[in-house]
Coordinates of C-alpha atoms in Angstrom, one line a residue:
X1 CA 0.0 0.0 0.0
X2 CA 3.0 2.2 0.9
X3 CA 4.3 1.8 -2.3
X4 CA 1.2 2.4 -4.4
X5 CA 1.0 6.3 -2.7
X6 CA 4.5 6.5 -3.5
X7 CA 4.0 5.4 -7.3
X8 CA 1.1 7.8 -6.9
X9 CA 3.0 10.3 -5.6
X10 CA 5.5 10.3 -8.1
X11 CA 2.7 10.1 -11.0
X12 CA 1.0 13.6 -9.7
X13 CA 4.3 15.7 -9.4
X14 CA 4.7 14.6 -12.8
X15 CA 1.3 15.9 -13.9
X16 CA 1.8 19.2 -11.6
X17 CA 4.8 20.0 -13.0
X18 CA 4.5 19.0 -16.8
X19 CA 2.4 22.7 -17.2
X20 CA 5.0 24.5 -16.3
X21 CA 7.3 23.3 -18.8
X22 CA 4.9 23.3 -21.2
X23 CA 4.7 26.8 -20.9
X24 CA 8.7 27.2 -21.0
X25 CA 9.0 26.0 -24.7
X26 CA 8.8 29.1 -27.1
X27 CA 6.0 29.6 -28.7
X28 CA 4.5 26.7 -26.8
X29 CA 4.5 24.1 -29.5
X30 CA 4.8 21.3 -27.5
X31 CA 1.2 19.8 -26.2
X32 CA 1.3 19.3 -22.1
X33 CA 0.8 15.5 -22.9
X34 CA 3.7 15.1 -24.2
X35 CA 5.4 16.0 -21.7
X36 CA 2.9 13.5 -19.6
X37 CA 4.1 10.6 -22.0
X38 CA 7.7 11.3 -22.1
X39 CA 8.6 11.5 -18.7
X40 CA 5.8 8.5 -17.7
X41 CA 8.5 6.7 -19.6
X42 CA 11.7 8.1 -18.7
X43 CA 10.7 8.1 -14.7
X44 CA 8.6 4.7 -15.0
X45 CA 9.4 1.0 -15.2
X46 CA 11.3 0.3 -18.3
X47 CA 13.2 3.7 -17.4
X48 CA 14.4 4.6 -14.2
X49 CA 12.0 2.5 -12.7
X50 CA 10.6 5.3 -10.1
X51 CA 7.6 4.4 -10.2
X52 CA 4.9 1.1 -11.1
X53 CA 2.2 0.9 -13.0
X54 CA 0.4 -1.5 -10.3
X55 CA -3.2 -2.6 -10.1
X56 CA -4.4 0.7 -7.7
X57 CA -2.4 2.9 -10.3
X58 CA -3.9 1.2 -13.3
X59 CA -7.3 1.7 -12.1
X60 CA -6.9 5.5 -11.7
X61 CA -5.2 5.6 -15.1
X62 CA -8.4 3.7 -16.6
X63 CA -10.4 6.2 -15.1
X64 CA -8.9 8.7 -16.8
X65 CA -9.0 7.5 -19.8
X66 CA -12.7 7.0 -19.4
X67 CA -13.1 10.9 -18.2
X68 CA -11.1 11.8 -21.5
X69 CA -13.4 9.8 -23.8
X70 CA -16.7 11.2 -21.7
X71 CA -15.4 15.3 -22.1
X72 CA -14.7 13.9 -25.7
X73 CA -17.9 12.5 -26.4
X74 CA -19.4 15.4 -24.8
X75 CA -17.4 17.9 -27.2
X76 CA -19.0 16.2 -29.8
X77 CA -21.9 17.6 -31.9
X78 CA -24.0 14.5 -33.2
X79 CA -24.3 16.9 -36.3
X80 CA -20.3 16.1 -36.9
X81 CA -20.7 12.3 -37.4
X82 CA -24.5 12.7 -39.1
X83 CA -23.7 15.2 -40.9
X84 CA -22.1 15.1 -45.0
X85 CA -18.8 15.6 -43.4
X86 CA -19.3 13.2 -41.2
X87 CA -20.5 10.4 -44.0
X88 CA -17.6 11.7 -45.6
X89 CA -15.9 10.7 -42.1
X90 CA -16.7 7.3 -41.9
X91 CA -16.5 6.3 -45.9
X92 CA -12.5 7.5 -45.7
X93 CA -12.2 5.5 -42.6
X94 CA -13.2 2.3 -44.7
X95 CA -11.1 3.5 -47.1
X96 CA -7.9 3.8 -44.9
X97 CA -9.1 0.7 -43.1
X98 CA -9.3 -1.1 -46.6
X99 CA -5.4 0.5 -47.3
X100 CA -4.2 -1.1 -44.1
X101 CA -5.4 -4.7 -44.5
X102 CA -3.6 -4.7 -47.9
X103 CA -0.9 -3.5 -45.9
X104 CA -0.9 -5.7 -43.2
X105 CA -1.2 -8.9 -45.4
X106 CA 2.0 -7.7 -47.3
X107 CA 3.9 -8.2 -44.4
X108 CA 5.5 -11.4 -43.5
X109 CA 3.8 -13.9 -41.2
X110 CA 0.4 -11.7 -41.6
X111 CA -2.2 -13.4 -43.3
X112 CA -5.2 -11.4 -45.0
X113 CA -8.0 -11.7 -43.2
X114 CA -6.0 -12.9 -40.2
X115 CA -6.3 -11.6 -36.2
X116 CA -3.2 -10.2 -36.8
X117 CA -3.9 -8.7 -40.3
X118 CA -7.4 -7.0 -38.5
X119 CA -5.1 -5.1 -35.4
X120 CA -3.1 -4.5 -37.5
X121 CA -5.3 -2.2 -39.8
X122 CA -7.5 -1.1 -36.7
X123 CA -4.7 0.0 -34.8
X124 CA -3.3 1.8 -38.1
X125 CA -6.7 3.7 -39.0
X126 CA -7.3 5.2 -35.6
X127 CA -7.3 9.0 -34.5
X128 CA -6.5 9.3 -30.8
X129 CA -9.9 12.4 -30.8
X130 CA -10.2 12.3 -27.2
X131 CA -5.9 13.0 -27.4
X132 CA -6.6 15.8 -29.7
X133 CA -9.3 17.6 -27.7
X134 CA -7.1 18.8 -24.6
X135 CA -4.9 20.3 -27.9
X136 CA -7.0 21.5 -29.7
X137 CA -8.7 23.6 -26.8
X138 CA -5.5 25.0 -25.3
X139 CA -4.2 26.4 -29.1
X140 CA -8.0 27.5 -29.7
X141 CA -8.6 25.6 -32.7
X142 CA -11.7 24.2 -31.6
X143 CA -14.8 26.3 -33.1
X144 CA -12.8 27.0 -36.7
X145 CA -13.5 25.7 -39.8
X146 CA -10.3 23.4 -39.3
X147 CA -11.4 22.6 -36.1
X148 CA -15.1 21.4 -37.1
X149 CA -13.1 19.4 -40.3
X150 CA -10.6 17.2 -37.5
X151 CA -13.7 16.8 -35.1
X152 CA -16.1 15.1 -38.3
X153 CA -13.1 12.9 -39.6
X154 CA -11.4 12.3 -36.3
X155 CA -14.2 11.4 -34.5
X156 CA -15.2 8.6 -36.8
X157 CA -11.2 7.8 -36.3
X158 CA -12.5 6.5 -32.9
X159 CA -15.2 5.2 -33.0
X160 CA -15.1 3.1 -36.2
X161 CA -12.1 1.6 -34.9
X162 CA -14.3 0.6 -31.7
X163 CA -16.6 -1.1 -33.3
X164 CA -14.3 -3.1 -35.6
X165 CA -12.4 -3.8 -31.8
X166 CA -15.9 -5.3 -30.8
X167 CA -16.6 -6.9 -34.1
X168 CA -13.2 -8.3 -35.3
X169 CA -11.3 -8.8 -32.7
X170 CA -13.7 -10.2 -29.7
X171 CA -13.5 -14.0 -29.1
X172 CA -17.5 -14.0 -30.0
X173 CA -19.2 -14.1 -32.7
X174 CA -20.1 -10.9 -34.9
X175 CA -23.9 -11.9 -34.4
X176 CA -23.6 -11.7 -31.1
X177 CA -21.1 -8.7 -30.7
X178 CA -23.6 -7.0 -32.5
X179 CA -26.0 -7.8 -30.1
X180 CA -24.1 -6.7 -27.4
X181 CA -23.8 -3.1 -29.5
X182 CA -27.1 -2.6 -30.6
X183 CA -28.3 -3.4 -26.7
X184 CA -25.9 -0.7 -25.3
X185 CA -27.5 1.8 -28.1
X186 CA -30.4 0.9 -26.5
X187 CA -29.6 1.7 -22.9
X188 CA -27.9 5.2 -24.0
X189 CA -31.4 6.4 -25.6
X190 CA -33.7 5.3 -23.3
X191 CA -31.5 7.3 -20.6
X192 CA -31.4 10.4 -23.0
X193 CA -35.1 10.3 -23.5
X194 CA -36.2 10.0 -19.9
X195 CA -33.6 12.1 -18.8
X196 CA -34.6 15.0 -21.5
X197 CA -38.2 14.4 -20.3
X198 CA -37.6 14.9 -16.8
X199 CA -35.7 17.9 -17.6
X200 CA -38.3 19.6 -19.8
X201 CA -41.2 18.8 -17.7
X202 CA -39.5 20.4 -14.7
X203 CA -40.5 17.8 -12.4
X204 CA -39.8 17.6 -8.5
X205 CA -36.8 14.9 -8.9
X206 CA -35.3 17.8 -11.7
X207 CA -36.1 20.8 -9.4
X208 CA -34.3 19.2 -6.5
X209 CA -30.9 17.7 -8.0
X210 CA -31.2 21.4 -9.4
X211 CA -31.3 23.0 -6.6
X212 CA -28.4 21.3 -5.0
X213 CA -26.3 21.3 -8.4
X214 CA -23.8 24.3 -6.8
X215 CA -24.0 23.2 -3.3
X216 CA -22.0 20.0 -1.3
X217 CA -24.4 17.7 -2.9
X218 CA -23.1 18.3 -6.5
X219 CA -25.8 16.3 -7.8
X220 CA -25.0 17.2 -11.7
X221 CA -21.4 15.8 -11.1
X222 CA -22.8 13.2 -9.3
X223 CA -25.6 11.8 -11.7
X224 CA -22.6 12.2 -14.4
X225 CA -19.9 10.1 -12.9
X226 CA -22.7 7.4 -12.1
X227 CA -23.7 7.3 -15.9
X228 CA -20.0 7.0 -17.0
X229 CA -19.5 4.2 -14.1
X230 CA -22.8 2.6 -15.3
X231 CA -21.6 2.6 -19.4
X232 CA -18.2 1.7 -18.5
X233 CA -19.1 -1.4 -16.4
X234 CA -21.7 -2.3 -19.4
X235 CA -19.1 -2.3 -21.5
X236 CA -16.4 -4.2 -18.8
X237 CA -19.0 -6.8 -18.5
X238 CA -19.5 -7.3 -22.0
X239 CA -15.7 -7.9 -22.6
X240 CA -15.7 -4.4 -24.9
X241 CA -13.4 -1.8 -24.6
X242 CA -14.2 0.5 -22.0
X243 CA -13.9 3.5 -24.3
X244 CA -16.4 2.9 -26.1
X245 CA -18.8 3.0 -22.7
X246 CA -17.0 6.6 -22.0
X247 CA -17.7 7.6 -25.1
X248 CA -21.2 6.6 -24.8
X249 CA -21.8 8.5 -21.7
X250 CA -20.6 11.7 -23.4
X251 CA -22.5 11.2 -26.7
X252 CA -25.9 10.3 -24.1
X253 CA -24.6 13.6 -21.7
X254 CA -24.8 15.7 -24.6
X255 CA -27.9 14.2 -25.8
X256 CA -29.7 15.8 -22.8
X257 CA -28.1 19.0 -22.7
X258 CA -27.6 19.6 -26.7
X259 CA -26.8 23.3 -25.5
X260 CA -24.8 22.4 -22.9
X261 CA -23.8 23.2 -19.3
X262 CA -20.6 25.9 -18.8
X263 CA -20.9 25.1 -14.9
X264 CA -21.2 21.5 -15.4
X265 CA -18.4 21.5 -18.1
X266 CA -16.1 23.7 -15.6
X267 CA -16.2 20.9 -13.2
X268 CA -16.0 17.6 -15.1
X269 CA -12.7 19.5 -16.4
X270 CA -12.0 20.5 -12.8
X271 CA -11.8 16.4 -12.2
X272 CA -10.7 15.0 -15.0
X273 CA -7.8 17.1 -16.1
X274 CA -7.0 18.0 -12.5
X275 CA -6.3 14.6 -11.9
X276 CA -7.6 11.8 -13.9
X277 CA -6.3 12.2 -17.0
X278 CA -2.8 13.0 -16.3
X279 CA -2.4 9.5 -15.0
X280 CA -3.7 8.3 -17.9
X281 CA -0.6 9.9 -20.0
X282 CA 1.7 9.2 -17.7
X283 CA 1.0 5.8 -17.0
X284 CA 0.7 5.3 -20.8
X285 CA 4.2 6.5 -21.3
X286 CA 5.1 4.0 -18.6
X287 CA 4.5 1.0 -20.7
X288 CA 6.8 1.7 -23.8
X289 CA 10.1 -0.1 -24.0
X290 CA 12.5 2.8 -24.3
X291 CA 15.0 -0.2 -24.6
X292 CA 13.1 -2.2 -27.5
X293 CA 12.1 0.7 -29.2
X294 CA 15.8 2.2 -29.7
X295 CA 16.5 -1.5 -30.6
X296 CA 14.2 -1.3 -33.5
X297 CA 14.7 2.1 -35.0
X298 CA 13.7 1.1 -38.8
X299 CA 10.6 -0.2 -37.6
X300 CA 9.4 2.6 -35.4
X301 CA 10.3 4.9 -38.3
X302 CA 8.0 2.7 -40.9
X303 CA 5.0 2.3 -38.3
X304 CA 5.3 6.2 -38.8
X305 CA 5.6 6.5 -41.9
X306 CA 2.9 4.0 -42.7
X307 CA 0.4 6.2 -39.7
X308 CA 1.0 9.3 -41.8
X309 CA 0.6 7.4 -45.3
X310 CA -2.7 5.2 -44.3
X311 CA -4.4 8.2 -42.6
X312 CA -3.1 11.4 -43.9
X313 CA -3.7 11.0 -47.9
X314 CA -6.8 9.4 -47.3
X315 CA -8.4 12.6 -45.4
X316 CA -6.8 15.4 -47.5
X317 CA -8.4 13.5 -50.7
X318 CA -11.7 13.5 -49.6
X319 CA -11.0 17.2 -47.9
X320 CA -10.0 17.8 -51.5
X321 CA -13.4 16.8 -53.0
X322 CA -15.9 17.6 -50.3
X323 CA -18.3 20.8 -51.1
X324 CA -17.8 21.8 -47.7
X325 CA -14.1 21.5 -47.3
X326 CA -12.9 22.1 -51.2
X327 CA -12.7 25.8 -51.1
X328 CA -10.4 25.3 -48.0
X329 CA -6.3 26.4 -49.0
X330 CA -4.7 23.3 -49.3
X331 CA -2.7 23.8 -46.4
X332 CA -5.6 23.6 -43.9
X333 CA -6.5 21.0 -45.4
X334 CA -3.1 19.1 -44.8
X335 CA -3.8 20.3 -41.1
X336 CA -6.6 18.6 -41.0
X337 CA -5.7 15.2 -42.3
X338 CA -2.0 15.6 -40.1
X339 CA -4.4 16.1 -37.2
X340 CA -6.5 13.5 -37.9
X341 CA -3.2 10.6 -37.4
X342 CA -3.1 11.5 -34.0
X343 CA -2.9 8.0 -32.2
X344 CA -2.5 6.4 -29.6
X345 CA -4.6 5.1 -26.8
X346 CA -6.8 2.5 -29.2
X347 CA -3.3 1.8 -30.4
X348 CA -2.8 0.1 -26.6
X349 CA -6.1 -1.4 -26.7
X350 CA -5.2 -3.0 -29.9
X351 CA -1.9 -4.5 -29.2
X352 CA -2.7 -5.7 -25.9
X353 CA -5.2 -7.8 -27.0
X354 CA -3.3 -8.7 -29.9
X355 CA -0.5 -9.9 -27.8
X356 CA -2.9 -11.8 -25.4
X357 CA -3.9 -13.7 -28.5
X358 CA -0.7 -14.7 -29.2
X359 CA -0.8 -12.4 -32.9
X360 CA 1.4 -10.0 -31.8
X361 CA 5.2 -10.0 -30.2
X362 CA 5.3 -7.7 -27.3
X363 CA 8.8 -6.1 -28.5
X364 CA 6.5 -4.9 -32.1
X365 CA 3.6 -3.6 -29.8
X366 CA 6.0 -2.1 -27.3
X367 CA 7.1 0.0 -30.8
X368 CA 3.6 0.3 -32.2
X369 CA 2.7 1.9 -29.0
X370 CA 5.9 4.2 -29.0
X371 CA 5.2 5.4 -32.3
X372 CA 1.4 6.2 -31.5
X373 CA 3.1 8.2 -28.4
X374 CA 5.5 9.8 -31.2
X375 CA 2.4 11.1 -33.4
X376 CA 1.1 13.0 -30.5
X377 CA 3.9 15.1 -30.4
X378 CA 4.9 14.8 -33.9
X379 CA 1.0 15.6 -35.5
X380 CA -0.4 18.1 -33.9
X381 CA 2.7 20.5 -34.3
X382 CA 3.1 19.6 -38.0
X383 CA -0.5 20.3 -38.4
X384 CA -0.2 23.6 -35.9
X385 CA 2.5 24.7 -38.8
X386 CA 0.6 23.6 -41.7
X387 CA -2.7 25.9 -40.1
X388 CA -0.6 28.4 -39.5
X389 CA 0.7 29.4 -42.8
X390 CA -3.2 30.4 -43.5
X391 CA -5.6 31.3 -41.4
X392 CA -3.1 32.1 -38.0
X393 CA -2.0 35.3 -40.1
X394 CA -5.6 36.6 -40.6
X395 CA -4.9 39.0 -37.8
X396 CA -1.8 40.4 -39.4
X397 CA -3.8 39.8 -43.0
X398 CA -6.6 42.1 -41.7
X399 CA -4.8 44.7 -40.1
X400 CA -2.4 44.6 -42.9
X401 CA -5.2 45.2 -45.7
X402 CA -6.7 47.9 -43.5
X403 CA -3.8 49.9 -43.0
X404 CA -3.3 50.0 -46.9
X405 CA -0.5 47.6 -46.5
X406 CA 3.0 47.5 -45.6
X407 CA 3.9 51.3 -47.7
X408 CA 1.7 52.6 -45.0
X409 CA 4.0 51.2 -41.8
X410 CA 6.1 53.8 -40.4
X411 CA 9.7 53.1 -41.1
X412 CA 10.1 52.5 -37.3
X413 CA 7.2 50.0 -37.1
X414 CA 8.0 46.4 -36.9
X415 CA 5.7 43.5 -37.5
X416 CA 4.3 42.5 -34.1
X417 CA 4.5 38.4 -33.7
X418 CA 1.2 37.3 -32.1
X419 CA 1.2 34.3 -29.9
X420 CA -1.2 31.6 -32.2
X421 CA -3.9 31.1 -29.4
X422 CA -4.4 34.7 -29.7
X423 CA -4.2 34.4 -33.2
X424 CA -6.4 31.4 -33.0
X425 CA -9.1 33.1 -30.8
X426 CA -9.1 36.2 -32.9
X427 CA -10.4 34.3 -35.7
X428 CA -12.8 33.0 -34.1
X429 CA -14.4 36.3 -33.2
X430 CA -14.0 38.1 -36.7
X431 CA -17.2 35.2 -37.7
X432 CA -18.8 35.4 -34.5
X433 CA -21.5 37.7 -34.0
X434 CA -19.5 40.0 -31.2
X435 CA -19.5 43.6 -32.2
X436 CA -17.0 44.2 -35.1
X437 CA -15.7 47.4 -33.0
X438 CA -14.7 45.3 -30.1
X439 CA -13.6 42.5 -32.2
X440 CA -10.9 45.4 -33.7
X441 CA -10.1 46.9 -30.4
X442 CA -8.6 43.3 -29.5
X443 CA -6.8 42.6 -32.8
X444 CA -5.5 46.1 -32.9
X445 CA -4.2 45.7 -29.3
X446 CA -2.3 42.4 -30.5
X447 CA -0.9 44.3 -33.3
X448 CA 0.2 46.9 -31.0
X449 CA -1.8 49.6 -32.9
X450 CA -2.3 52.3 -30.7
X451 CA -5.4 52.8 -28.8
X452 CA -6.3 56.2 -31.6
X453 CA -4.8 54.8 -34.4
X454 CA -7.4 55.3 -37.4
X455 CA -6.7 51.5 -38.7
X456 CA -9.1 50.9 -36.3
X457 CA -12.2 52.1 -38.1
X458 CA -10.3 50.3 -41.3
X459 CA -10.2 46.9 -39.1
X460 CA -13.8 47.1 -38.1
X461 CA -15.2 47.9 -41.7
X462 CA -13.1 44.6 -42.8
X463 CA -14.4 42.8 -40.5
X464 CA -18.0 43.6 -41.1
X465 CA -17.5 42.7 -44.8
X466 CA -16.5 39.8 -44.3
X467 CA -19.3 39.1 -42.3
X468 CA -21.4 40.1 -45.0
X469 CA -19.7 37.9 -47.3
X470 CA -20.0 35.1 -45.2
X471 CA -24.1 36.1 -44.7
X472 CA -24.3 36.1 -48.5
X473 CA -22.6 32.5 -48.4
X474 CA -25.3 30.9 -45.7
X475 CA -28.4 32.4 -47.9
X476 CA -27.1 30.5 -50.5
X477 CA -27.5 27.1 -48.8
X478 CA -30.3 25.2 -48.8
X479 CA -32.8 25.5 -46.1
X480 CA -31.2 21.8 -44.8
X481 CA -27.8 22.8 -44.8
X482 CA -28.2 25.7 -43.3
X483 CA -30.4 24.4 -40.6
X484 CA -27.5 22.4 -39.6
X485 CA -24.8 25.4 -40.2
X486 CA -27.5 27.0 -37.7
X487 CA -27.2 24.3 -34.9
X488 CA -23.5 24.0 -35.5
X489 CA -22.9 27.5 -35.0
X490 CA -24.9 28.1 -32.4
X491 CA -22.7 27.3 -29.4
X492 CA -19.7 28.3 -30.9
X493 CA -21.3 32.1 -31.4
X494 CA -22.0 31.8 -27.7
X495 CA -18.2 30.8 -26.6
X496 CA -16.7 34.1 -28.9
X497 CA -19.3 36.3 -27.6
X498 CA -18.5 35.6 -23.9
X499 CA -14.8 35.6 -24.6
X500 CA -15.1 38.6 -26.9
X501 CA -17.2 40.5 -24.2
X502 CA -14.1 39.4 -21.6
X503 CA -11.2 40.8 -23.7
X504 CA -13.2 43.9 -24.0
X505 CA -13.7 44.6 -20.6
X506 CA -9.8 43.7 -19.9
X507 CA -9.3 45.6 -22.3
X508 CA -11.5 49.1 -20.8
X509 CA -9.5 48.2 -17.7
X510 CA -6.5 48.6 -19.2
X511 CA -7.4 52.3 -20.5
X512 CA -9.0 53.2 -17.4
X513 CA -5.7 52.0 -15.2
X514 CA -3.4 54.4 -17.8
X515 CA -5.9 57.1 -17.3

């Protein structure tokens, strides 16, 4: 018992510390899990052996995987896997899945069609989505065009690969897999619909957990954890990956609150990422090989390379020839697809039970699951530089074409750099609906305009024709698609408003502090 607190102990100066360095890299290109990972490995047992990963450990870090999938699933719009980019989402899934098993069954001593051969191409068609959300929220991608694009493709990156876990790879048989699926749809609806019943009608049982959502009782957290616990035993039960039951709880969570719950959300974060999830990283770092993979360099290096080729062309193809993502510059989207090969914890799912099954050597998944830990650093910062060659400079773009352009920069005046989550966020407000004045007080302040400069007035009358551009672009959908632009807007309007509406007032502080 001593032990395990000390293993614990160990694993949470890890996760208190990893922020901190994360915000020491310039520039800040390097995710906070990665730091998790890295030093999980380094510090744990096939490093320096600081720390185990032991039953009590294990269970915390399966926890927070499970509160990763649930904030994932919660994220989620239903619109983004329903929706044409989400068909689009799932058909180039069975196209990379397709481009794996071909792969797989060129190998030696991997049949087509073989357990190996299927874990293979699972394990290689995977996007780590609930990995990508904590990334995508700190840089502020989440709510851009890009952002909606890696949430509809990535998101059928997970959970196609979690069905094909449960259909291809369980020791039953499909009928009865399916079974198993189809009856845990099942539970998840008939939750949503008395729980969006309850709600609506305002009933006594609603009115009281209400009541005593913000006190000791914190019956909304409560009611949540119990429906994850609830999904993830069903799925534990059931001998099916426990992800899928976390995902389940968020898709169901969301189901009842489709405009969500900022108090509710504030918390679950509170728990998860306080605590939960950075065991999960760091106990997943813990189980690669340092040793085996450094043994096996050309190997790592081709399970990369065959990550990037399997996912990445696959996505920027159909990104290519979508309606809705063809006008997009060709560098966002590379972002998205580079995004999108983000992998890693189905990658352990997949290998462990290969290796159970005797299809797998551990020293190959030890590397698969190294190289899945390698694309979360490696992915989201090529993808962060691909992005940012576009639409990160339409802060300097606007101010830029404002201003007349750079004849009209006093000699004196250099280009301001602008952090990319400012640049990121800025964006995001230029197509929100905050006022376009406010919107160019804070873009003007991050260019280090002056407060009376007269670009200003330029930078607001940009800004509002671009709204009307984009106006002009939505009546020109049909009543269908823009229904569905309308829903998926919606909350995303809401978020820029309140964080425009914040900068501003900072930003009246400011002048009132000088004055």
């Amino acid at each position: 018992m001593e032990f395990d607190f000390v293993s614990l102990f160990v694993i949470v100066t890890i996760g208190a510390l990893c922020p901190v360095f994360a915000d020491r890299i310039p520039g800040k290109t390097i995710p906070e899990t990665v730091f998790l990972l890295v030093i999980g490995a380094v510090l744990g047992p096939y490093g320096l052996d600081l720390f185990a990963a032991d039953e009590s450990v294990s269970l915390l870090s399966e926890l927070g995987m499970a509160f990763l999938f649930l904030l994932a699933g919660y994220e989620i719009n239903p619109d983004s896997l329903t929706g044409s980019q989400g068909r689009a989402g799932l058909a180039t899934w069975a196209a990379s899945f397709a481009l794996a098993l071909v792969f797989g069954a060129a190998l030696p001593d991997v049949g087509f069609g073989s357990l190996a051969n299927f874990a293979l191409a699972i394990a290689l068609t995977t996007t780590a989505i609930g990995t990508l959300m904590p990334i995508l929220k700190e840089r502020g991608v989440l709510g851009t065009a890009v952002g909606d694009s890696i949430i509809s493709y990535g998101t059928w990156g997970e959970v196609a690969p979690i069905i094909a876990i449960v259909m291809l790879l369980s020791a039953r048989s499909a009928w009865k897999s399916a079974f198993i699926l189809l009856g845990l749809a099942v539970l998840c609806v008939l939750i949503a619909r008395r729980a969006t019943v309850v709600r609506e009608r305002g009933s006594r049982f609603y009115r009281s957990i209400e009541a005593k959502a913000d006190t000791t009782s914190q019956t909304f957290v409560r009611l949540t954890i119990w429906l994850l616990i609830l999904l993830v035993t069903v799925s534990a039960i059931f001998d099916l990956d426990i992800v899928l039951g976390a995902f389940a709880a968020g898709f169901t969570l969301r189901s009842i609150m489709p405009d969500g719950d900022h108090a509710l959300e504030h918390k679950l974060d509170a728990i998860g990422f306080g605590f939960f999830i950075p065991v999960f990283f760091v106990v997943s770092g813990a189980k690669i090989d340092l040793a085996g993979v450094f043994a096996q360099p050309i190997l790592l290096v081709a399970l990369i390379v065959a990550l990037v080729v399997i996912r990445t062309i696959p996505i920027f193809v159909a990104t290519s020839i979508h309606r809705e993502t063809r006008e997009m510059p060709a560098q966002n989207r590379a972002s998205v697809a580079i995004y999108c090969t983000t992998a890693l914890p189905l990658i352990v799912a997949v290998t462990s039970i290969a290796v159970r099954a005797d299809a797998m050597p551990q020293e190959f998944a030890s590397t698969f699951v190294a190289a899945g830990a390698i694309t979360v650093f490696l992915m989201p910062l090529v993808g962060q530089l691909a992005y940012q060659v576009v639409d990160a400079q339409t802060v300097h773009k606007i101010g830029l074409e404002a201003a007349g352009g750079q004849q009209d920069r006093s000699a004196g005046e250099k280009r301001r750099l602008v952090d990319l989550g400012t640049r990121f966020e800025v964006e995001r407000m230029v197509y929100s609906d905050a006022p376009a004045r406010d919107v160019a007080i804070i873009m003007a302040e991050s260019l280090g305009f002056a407060e009376d400069d007269p670009r200003i007035d330029a930078i607001t009358e940009r800004i509002e024709s671009i709204r009307r551009l984009r106006g002009d672009e939505v009546r020109g959908l049909s009543f269908t698609d823009r229904r569905r632009l309308h829903h998926e807007e919606i909350r995303r309007i809401r978020e820029a408003r309140m964080k425009a509406h914040r900068k501003y007032l900072k930003h009246k502080d400011k002048q009132r502090n000088r004055a």
